XYZ file of C-alpha atoms in Angstrom:
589
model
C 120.286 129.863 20.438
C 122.809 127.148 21.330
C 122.254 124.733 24.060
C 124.403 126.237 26.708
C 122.380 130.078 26.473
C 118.982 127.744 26.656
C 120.388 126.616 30.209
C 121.715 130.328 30.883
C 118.489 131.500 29.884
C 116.796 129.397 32.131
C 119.123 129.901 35.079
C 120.627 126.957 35.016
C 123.997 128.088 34.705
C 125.908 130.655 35.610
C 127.978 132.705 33.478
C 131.552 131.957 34.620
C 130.246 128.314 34.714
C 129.566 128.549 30.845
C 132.653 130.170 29.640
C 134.097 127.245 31.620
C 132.644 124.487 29.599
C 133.460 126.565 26.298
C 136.558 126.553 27.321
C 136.756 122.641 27.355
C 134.479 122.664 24.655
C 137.388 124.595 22.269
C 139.800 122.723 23.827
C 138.545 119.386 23.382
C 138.013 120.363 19.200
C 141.776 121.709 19.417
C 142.789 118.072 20.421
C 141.034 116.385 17.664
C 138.099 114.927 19.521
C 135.995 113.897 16.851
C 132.368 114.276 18.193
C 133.252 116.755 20.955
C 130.455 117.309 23.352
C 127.502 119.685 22.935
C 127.943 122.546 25.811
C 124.755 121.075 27.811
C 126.353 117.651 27.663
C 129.347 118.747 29.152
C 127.211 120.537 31.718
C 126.162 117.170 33.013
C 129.621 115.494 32.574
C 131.609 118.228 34.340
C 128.542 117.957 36.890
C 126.870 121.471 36.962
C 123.579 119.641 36.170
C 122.056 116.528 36.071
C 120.642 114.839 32.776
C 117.072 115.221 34.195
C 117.046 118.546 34.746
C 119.013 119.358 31.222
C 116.290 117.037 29.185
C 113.546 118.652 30.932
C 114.695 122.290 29.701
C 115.983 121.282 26.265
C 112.937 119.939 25.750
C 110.096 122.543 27.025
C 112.512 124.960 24.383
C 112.231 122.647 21.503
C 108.528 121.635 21.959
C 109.296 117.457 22.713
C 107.930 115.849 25.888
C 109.588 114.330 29.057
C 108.651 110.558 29.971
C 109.799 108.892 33.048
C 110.207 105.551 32.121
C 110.457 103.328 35.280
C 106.833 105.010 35.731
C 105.469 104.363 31.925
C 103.647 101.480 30.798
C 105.904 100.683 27.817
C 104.837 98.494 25.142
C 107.010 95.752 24.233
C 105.186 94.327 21.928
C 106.760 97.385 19.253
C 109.878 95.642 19.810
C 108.809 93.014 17.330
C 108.617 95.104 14.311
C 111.335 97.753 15.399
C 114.530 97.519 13.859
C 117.069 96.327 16.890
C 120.201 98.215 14.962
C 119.021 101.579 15.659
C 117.959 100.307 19.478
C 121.549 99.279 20.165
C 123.201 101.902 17.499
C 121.612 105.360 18.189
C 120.323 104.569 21.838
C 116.197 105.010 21.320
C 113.918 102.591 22.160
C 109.633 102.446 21.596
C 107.485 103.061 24.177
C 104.074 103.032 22.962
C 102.022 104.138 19.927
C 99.597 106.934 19.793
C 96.663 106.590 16.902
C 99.329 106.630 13.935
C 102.184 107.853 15.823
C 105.074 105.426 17.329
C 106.577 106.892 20.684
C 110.185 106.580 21.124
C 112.667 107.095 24.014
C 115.689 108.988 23.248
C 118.123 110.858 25.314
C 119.695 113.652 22.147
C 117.035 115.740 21.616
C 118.850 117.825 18.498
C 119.778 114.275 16.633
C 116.672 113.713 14.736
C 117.998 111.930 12.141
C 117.453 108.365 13.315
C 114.390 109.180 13.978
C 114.077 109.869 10.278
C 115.224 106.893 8.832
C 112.906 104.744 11.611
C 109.989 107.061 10.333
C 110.982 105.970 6.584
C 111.485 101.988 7.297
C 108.459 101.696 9.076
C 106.152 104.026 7.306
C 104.920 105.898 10.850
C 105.155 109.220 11.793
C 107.544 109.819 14.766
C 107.124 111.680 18.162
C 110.151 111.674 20.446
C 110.092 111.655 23.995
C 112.806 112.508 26.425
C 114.671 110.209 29.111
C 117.849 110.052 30.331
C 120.042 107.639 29.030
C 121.116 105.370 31.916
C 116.734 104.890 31.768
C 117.283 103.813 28.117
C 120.018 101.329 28.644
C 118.748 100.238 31.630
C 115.323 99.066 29.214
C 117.707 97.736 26.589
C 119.554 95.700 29.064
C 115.985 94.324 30.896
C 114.089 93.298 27.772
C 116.994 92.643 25.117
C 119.278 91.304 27.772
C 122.808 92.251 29.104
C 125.169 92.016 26.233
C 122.099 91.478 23.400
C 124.616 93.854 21.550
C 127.699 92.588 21.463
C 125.503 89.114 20.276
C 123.989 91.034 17.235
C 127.762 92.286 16.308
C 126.376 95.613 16.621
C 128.794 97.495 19.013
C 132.140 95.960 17.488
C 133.128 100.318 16.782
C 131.661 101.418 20.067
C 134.097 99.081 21.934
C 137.000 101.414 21.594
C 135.149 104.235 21.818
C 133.489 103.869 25.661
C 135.528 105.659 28.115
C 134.805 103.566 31.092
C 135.085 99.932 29.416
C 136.366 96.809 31.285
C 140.382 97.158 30.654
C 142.210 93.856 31.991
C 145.730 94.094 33.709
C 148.296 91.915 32.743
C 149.274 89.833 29.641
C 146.894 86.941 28.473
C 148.556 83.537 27.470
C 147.321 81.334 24.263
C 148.175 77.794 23.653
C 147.270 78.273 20.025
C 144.483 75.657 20.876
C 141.634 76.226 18.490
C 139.207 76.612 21.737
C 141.660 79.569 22.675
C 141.422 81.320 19.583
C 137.949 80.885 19.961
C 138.221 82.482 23.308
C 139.996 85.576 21.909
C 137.037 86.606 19.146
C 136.371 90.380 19.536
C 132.465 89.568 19.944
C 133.593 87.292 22.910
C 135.697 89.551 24.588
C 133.307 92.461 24.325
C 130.636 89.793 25.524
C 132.191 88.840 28.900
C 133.530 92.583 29.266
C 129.451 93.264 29.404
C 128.928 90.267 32.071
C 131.426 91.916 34.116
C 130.501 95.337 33.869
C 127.411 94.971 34.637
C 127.788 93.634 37.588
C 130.261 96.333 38.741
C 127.524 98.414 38.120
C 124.958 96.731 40.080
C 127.454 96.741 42.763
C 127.048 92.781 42.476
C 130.107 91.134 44.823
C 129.852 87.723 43.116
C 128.863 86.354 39.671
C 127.710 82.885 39.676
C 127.861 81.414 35.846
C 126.373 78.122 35.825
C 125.443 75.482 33.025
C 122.279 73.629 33.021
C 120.753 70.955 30.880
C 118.959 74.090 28.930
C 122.073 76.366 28.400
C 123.538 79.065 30.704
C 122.296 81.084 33.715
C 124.113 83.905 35.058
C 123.634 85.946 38.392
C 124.590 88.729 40.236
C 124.754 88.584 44.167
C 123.594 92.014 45.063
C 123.452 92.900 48.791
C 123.457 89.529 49.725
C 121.184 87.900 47.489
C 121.255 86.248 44.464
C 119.703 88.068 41.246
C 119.138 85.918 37.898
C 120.192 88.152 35.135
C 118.434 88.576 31.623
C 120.245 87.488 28.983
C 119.622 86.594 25.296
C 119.368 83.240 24.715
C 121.980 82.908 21.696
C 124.532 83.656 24.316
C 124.216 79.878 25.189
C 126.039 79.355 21.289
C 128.916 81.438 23.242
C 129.155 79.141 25.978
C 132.380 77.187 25.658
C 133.661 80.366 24.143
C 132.786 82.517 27.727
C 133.911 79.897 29.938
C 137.243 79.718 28.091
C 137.585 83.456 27.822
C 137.079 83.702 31.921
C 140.116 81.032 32.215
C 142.040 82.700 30.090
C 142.168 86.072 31.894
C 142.466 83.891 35.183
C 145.621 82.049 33.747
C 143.656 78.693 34.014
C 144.115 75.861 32.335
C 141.291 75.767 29.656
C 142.334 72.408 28.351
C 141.266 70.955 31.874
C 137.628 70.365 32.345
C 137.646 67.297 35.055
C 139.139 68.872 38.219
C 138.317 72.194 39.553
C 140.406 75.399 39.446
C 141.571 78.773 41.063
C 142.671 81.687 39.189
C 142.067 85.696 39.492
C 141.456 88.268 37.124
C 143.222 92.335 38.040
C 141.018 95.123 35.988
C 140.622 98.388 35.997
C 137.196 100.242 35.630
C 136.583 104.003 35.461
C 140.057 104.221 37.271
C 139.447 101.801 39.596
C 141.437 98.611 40.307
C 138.916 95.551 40.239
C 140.189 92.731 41.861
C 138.068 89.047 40.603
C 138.474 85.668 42.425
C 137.446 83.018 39.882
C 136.444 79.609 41.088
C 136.044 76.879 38.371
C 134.372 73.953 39.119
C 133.237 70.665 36.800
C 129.292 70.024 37.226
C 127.429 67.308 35.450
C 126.247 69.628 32.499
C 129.646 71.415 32.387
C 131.857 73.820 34.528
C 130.806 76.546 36.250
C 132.064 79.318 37.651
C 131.823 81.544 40.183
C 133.795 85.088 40.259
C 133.681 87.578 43.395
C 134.414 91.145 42.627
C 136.660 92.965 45.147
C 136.261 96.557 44.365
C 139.075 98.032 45.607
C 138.683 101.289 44.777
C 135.016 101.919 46.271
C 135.750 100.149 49.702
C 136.554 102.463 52.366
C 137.284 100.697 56.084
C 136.137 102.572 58.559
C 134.694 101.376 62.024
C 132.689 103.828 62.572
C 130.996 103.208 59.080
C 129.894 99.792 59.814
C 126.802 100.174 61.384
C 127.692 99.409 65.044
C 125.590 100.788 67.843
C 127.413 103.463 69.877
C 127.917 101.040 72.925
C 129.447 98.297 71.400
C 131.689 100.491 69.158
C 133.176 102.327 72.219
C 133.795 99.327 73.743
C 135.284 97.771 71.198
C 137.283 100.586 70.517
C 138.953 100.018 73.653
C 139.038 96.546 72.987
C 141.532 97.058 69.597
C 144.118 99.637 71.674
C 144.665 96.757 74.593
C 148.056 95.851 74.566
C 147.889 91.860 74.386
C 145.536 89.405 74.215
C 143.322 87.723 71.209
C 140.435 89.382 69.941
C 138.190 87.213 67.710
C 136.178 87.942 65.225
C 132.774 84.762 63.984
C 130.705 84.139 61.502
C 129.833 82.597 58.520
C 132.054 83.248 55.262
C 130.380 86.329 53.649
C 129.812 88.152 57.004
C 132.061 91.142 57.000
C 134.477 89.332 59.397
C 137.708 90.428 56.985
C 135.888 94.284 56.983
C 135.776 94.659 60.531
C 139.506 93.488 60.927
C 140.788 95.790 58.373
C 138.681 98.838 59.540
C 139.872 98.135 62.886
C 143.476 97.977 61.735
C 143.094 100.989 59.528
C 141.708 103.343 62.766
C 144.439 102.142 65.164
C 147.762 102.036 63.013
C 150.250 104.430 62.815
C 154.264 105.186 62.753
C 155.110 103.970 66.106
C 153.251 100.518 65.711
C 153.971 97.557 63.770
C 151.317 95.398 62.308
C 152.086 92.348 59.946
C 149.128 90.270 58.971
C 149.059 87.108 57.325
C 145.829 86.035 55.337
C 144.643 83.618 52.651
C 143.909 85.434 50.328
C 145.284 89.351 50.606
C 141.534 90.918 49.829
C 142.825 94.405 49.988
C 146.374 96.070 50.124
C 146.290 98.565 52.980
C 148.914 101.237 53.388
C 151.464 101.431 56.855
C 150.768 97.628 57.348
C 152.546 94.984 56.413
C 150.795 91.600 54.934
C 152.027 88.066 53.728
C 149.901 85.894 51.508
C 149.825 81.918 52.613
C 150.832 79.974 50.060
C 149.907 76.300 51.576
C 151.454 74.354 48.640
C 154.954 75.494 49.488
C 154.627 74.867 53.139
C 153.548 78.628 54.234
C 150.659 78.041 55.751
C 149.011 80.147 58.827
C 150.970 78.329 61.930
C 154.445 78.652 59.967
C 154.167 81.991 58.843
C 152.779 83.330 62.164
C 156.385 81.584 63.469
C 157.966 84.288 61.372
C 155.854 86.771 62.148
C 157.050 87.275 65.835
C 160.350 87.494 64.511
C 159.613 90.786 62.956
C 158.928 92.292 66.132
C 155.200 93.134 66.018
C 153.035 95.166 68.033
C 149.692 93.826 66.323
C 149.907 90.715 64.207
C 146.715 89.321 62.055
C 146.134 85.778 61.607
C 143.539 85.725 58.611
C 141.709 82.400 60.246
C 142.521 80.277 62.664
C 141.952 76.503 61.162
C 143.517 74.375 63.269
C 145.655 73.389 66.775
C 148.935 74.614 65.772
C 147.438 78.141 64.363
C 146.009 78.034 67.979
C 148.282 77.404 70.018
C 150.928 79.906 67.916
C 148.237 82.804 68.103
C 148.161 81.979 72.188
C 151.553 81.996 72.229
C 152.097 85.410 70.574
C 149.360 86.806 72.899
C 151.188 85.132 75.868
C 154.251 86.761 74.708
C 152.800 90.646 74.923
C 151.391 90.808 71.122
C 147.502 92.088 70.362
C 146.083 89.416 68.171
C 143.393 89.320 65.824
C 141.424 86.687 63.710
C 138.554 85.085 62.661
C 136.621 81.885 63.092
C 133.379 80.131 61.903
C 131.044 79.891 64.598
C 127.219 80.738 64.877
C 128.046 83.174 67.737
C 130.356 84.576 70.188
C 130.329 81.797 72.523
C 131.224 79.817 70.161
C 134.292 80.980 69.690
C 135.519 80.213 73.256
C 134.520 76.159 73.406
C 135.678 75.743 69.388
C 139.043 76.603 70.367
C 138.648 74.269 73.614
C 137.605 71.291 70.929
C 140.473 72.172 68.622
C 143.022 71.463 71.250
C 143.959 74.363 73.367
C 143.820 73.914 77.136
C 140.783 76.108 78.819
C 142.901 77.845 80.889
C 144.915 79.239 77.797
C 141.503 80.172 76.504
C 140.121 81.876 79.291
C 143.176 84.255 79.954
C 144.281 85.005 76.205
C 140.676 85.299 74.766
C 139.813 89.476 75.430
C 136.790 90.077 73.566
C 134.622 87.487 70.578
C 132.750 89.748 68.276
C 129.854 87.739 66.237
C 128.446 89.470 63.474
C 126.164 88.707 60.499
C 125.153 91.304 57.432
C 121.214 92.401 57.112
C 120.295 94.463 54.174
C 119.262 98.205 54.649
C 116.236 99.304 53.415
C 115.890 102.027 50.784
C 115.774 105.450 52.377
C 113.788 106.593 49.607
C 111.056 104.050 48.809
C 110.624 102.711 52.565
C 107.671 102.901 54.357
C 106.091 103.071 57.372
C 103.159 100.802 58.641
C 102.025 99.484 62.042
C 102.523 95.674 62.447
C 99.668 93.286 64.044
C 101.195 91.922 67.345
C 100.547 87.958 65.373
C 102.911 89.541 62.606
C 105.866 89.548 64.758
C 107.965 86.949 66.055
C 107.669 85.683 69.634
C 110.183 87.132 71.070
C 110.676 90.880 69.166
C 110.392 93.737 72.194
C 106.524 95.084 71.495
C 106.556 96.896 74.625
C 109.930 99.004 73.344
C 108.018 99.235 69.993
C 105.020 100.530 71.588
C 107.207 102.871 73.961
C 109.948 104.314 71.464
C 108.454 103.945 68.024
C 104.356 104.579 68.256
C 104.271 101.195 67.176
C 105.648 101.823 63.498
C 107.990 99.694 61.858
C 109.674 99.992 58.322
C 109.254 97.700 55.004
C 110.341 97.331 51.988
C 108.787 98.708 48.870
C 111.242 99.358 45.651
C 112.143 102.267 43.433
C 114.535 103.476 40.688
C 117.393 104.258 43.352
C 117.251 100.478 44.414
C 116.271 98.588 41.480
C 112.858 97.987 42.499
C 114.606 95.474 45.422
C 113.407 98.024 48.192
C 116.817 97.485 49.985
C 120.025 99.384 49.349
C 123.559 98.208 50.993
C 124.154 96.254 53.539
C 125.116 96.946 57.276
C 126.401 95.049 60.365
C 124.481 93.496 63.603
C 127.057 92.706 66.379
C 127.470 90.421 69.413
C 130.778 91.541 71.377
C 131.625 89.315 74.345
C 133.850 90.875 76.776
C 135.869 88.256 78.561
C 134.891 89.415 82.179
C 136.232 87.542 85.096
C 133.151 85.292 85.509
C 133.462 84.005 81.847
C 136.711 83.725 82.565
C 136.399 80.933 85.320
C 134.016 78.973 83.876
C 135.341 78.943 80.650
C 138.208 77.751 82.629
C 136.237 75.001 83.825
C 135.662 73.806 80.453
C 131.727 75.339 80.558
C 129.677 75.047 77.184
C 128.664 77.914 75.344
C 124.954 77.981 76.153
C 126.501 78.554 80.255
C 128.970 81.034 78.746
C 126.185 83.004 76.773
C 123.568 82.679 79.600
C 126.211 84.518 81.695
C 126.963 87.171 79.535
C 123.255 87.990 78.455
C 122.564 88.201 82.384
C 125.597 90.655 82.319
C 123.926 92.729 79.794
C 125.384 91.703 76.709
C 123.227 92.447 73.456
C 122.932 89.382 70.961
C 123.069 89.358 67.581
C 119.046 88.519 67.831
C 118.583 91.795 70.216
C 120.755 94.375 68.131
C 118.809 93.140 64.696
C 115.781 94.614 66.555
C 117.259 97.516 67.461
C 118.022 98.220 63.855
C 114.298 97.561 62.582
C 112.971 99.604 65.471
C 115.351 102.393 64.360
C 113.814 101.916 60.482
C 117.061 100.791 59.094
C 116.220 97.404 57.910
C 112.997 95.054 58.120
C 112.086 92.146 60.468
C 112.186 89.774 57.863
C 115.862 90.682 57.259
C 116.647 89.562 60.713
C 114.471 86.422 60.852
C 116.794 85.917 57.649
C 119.961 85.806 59.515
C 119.734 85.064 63.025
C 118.110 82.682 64.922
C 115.518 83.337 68.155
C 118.083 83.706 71.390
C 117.081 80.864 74.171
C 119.373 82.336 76.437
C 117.276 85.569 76.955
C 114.230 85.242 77.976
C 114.687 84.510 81.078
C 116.712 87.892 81.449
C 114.305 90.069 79.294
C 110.770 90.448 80.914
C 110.006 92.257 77.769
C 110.880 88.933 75.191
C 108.520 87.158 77.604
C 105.798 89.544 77.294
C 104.806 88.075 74.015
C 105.237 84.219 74.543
């Protein structure tokens, strides 16, 4: 019985669903596929099943277990007498050993034959075990390291044969150097294709390649935070040879090693267009880099995705469809500020508006909206291509940051003028905002009747929804001014935590969401901002006006059981504006 009436048999597919994948399955040998997939592994890839459930069957048929390896105690000390070419060749990998019997991992329960010729080289009889193969590379990649492979010059045929490998856009340049030559070495190449890869994978948004006094140490920043990475340590022979490789792709200079550089990198990965930043910098052991990954085709704006509570996302819905006026968006770099724009832009455009931004750099291309790239060197900076910019006749115009007096005073003008402005601007909250224009130049009374709204925001990781759980938090646990009483009231006095699973890497978070501050300009902020007040007056008066800080909505999300308390104690500091105003802060002091 073939593999696809095992799954029949078992109810696991339907007929129509099976003459389907023969279908492809004939088709696919028509075409010349060498190797064309088995009918249950097309099952999985046309996604009819999962390779859990198709394992599981297989191997209750054919009589060979099912292990789930995050779970099992695997025994690495096998790995020292295993031969590493069938590991990285055929996919298996031991797990433990049974009396005279070695357990291995594999995920092809009808190709026996490496198990075979392991049996024969090390003289032990053989009992395979089932797991799915993302498990088995996932083990590879945590105990040989990422790219132990390509090292060992083991995967040099399987580099044209992976469907969803690293493909770069764009032609590279040599300068016949011998360094650049060196650079171009198919174990090289396949090397830094696995750096990358990886960390598209782990949904990393940065890499951060550094060289120490002991070699090189890579890492991922995954939801925030900053993951060292496993590696083999005879990748630190390769290191010239990866550094040069990354400039290469970047169109950097790779002869210049004193001053630092600026390049990006266009791929595309399972269809998707990868857009890298590369940042090359000279340290005192060598240069380092640092690379963040714009994945264009996973990043969907929408505002109602961002994790806003329903009260500040009405209102600021309103806020984005006023007809003139500046609408600011602070924070730190790294805080979703360019998201929010964009995913306000995206739900308010359409035919009968025009909206030209202007941003350093273009992070993502977004359809019905026009957007310039500043190119400082040549004199197009912010202030002079904002100029332009109301030539165009705009309805909504974008400044990408405001940095200085003259990108001020041109953003009041356009709002002066009847135009809806947004931008950006580094300050701990939305007070801020108001006085750091104020010190940059611009009179108050500009300020206080261009300035709409100032939206502060900050990114806290989410915790898993499968692995979190619940516990009830002594009252000395929490900080001095979290709301018990609403804890007590609305929650039975259970909070969330972290824990860690498969789904999130053992981390215990997955993704990342927003906590907001939005400060309306009302007419008392207004007039005293006008009087040239300083932000602690202009906060104190919008807190007493009900105005949720970026402290106060952070609880809101752990009392909800969408992230922890240490998350917020991460990112925001305790508000000394509201206790006064919140009897329930004070409850605790």
């Amino acid at each position: 019985m073939e593999t696809g009436d095992i799954l029949l048999h078992r109810g696991l597919l339907t007929e129509p669903q099976l003459a389907e994948l023969r279908s492809i399955q004939r088709a696919n040998m028509r075409s010349g596929q060498r190797n064309a997939l088995r009918l249950d592994q097309l099952a999985v890839q046309q996604g009819f099943l999962n390779e859990e459930t198709v394992l599981q069957n297989l191997g209750e048929e054919l009589g060979i277990g099912y292990v789930d390896l995050p779970e099992f105690p695997v025994n690495l000390s096998l790995l020292k007498t295993f031969p590493t070419r069938f590991i990285h060749r055929e996919r298996i990998f031991p797990i433990g050993q049974y009396e005279d019997k070695l357990v291995v991992a594999t995920s092809d329960p009808l190709n026996l034959y490496p198990l075979d010729e392991v049996a024969s080289i090390t003289g032990k009889q053989i009992q395979p075990m089932l797991a799915p193969l993302p498990e088995i590379e996932k083990l590879i990649k945590n105990n040989l390291g990422v790219g132990s492979e390509t090292i060992d010059g083991l995967m040099a045929q399987q580099a044209e044969e992976k469907k969803d490998g690293i493909e770069l856009v764009g032609d590279i340049e040599l300068d016949g150097s011998e360094l650049s030559e060196m650079a171009q070495e198919p174990s090289v190449i396949r090397l830094v294709n696995e750096i990358l890869l990886e960390a598209i994978e782990s949904r990393a948004s940065d890499i951060h390649i550094e060289t120490e006094s002991d070699g090189l140490s890579i890492r991922y920043r995954i939801d925030g935070v900053l993951h060292v990475q496993n590696f083999p340590s005879e990748i630190n022979r390769f290191q010239s040879a990866i550094i040069s490789r990354l400039k290469i792709m970047s169109k950097l200079n790779i002869a210049e090693r004193r001053l630092p550089q600026d390049g990006r990198i266009q791929l595309k990965f399972s269809g998707r267009e990868i857009d890298v930043r590369v940042s090359v910098i000279p340290m005192i052991h060598g240069e380092s880099i640092v690379m963040r990954l714009l994945d264009k085709g996973a990043m969907e704006f929408s505002l109602r995705g961002l994790g806003m509570n329903k009260s500040i996302y009405d209102i600021f819905s309103d806020l984005i469809r006023l007809p003139h006026g500046i609408i600011l968006v602070t924070g730190p770099t790294g805080s979703g500020k360019t998201t929010t724009l964009y995913s306000a832009l995206t739900e308010i455009k359409d035919s009968s508006t025009k909206i030209i931004t202007t941003e350093d750099p273009v992070e993502y291309r977004l359809n019905g909206i026009s957007q310039i790239q500043v190119h400082a060197k040549i004199g197009l900076t912010f202030a002079a291509s904002l100029r332009s910019i109301l030539r165009h006749d705009p309805d909504i115009v974008l400044v990408g940051e405001i940095r200085d007096l003259e990108t001020a005073d041109n953003a009041v003008q356009a709002a002066l003028t009847g135009h809806l402005v947004f931008s950006t601007l580094h300050t701990n909250d939305a007070a801020g905002a108001y006085t750091r224009l104020i010190d940059m130049g611009v009179e108050p009374f500009l300020v206080s009747s261009c300035v709409e709204a100032v939206m502060a925001q900050r990114l806290v990781r989410n915790l898993c929804p499968i692995c979190k759980e619940s516990y009830v938090p002594e009252h000395t646990e929490l900080p001095p001014d979290f709301p018990i009483e609403k804890l007590q009231r609305e929650c039975n006095g259970i909070l969330y935590r972290p824990v860690g699973c498969r789904a999130c890497r053992q981390v215990g978070y997955k993704g990342r969401s927003g906590i907001y501050e939005l400060m309306v300009t009302s007419n008392p902020i207004r007039e005293i901002t006008g009087r040239n007040a300083t932000a602690w007056e202009i906060k104190k008066l919008a807190v007493e006006a009900g105005m949720q800080t970026l402290r106060m909505d952070g609880w809101q999300k752990a009392l909800r059981g969408e992230t922890s308390i240490e998350e917020i104690v991460k990112v925001t500091k305790q508000d000394e504006t509201t206790a006064a105003q919140n009897p329930e802060l004070d409850s605790n002091n």
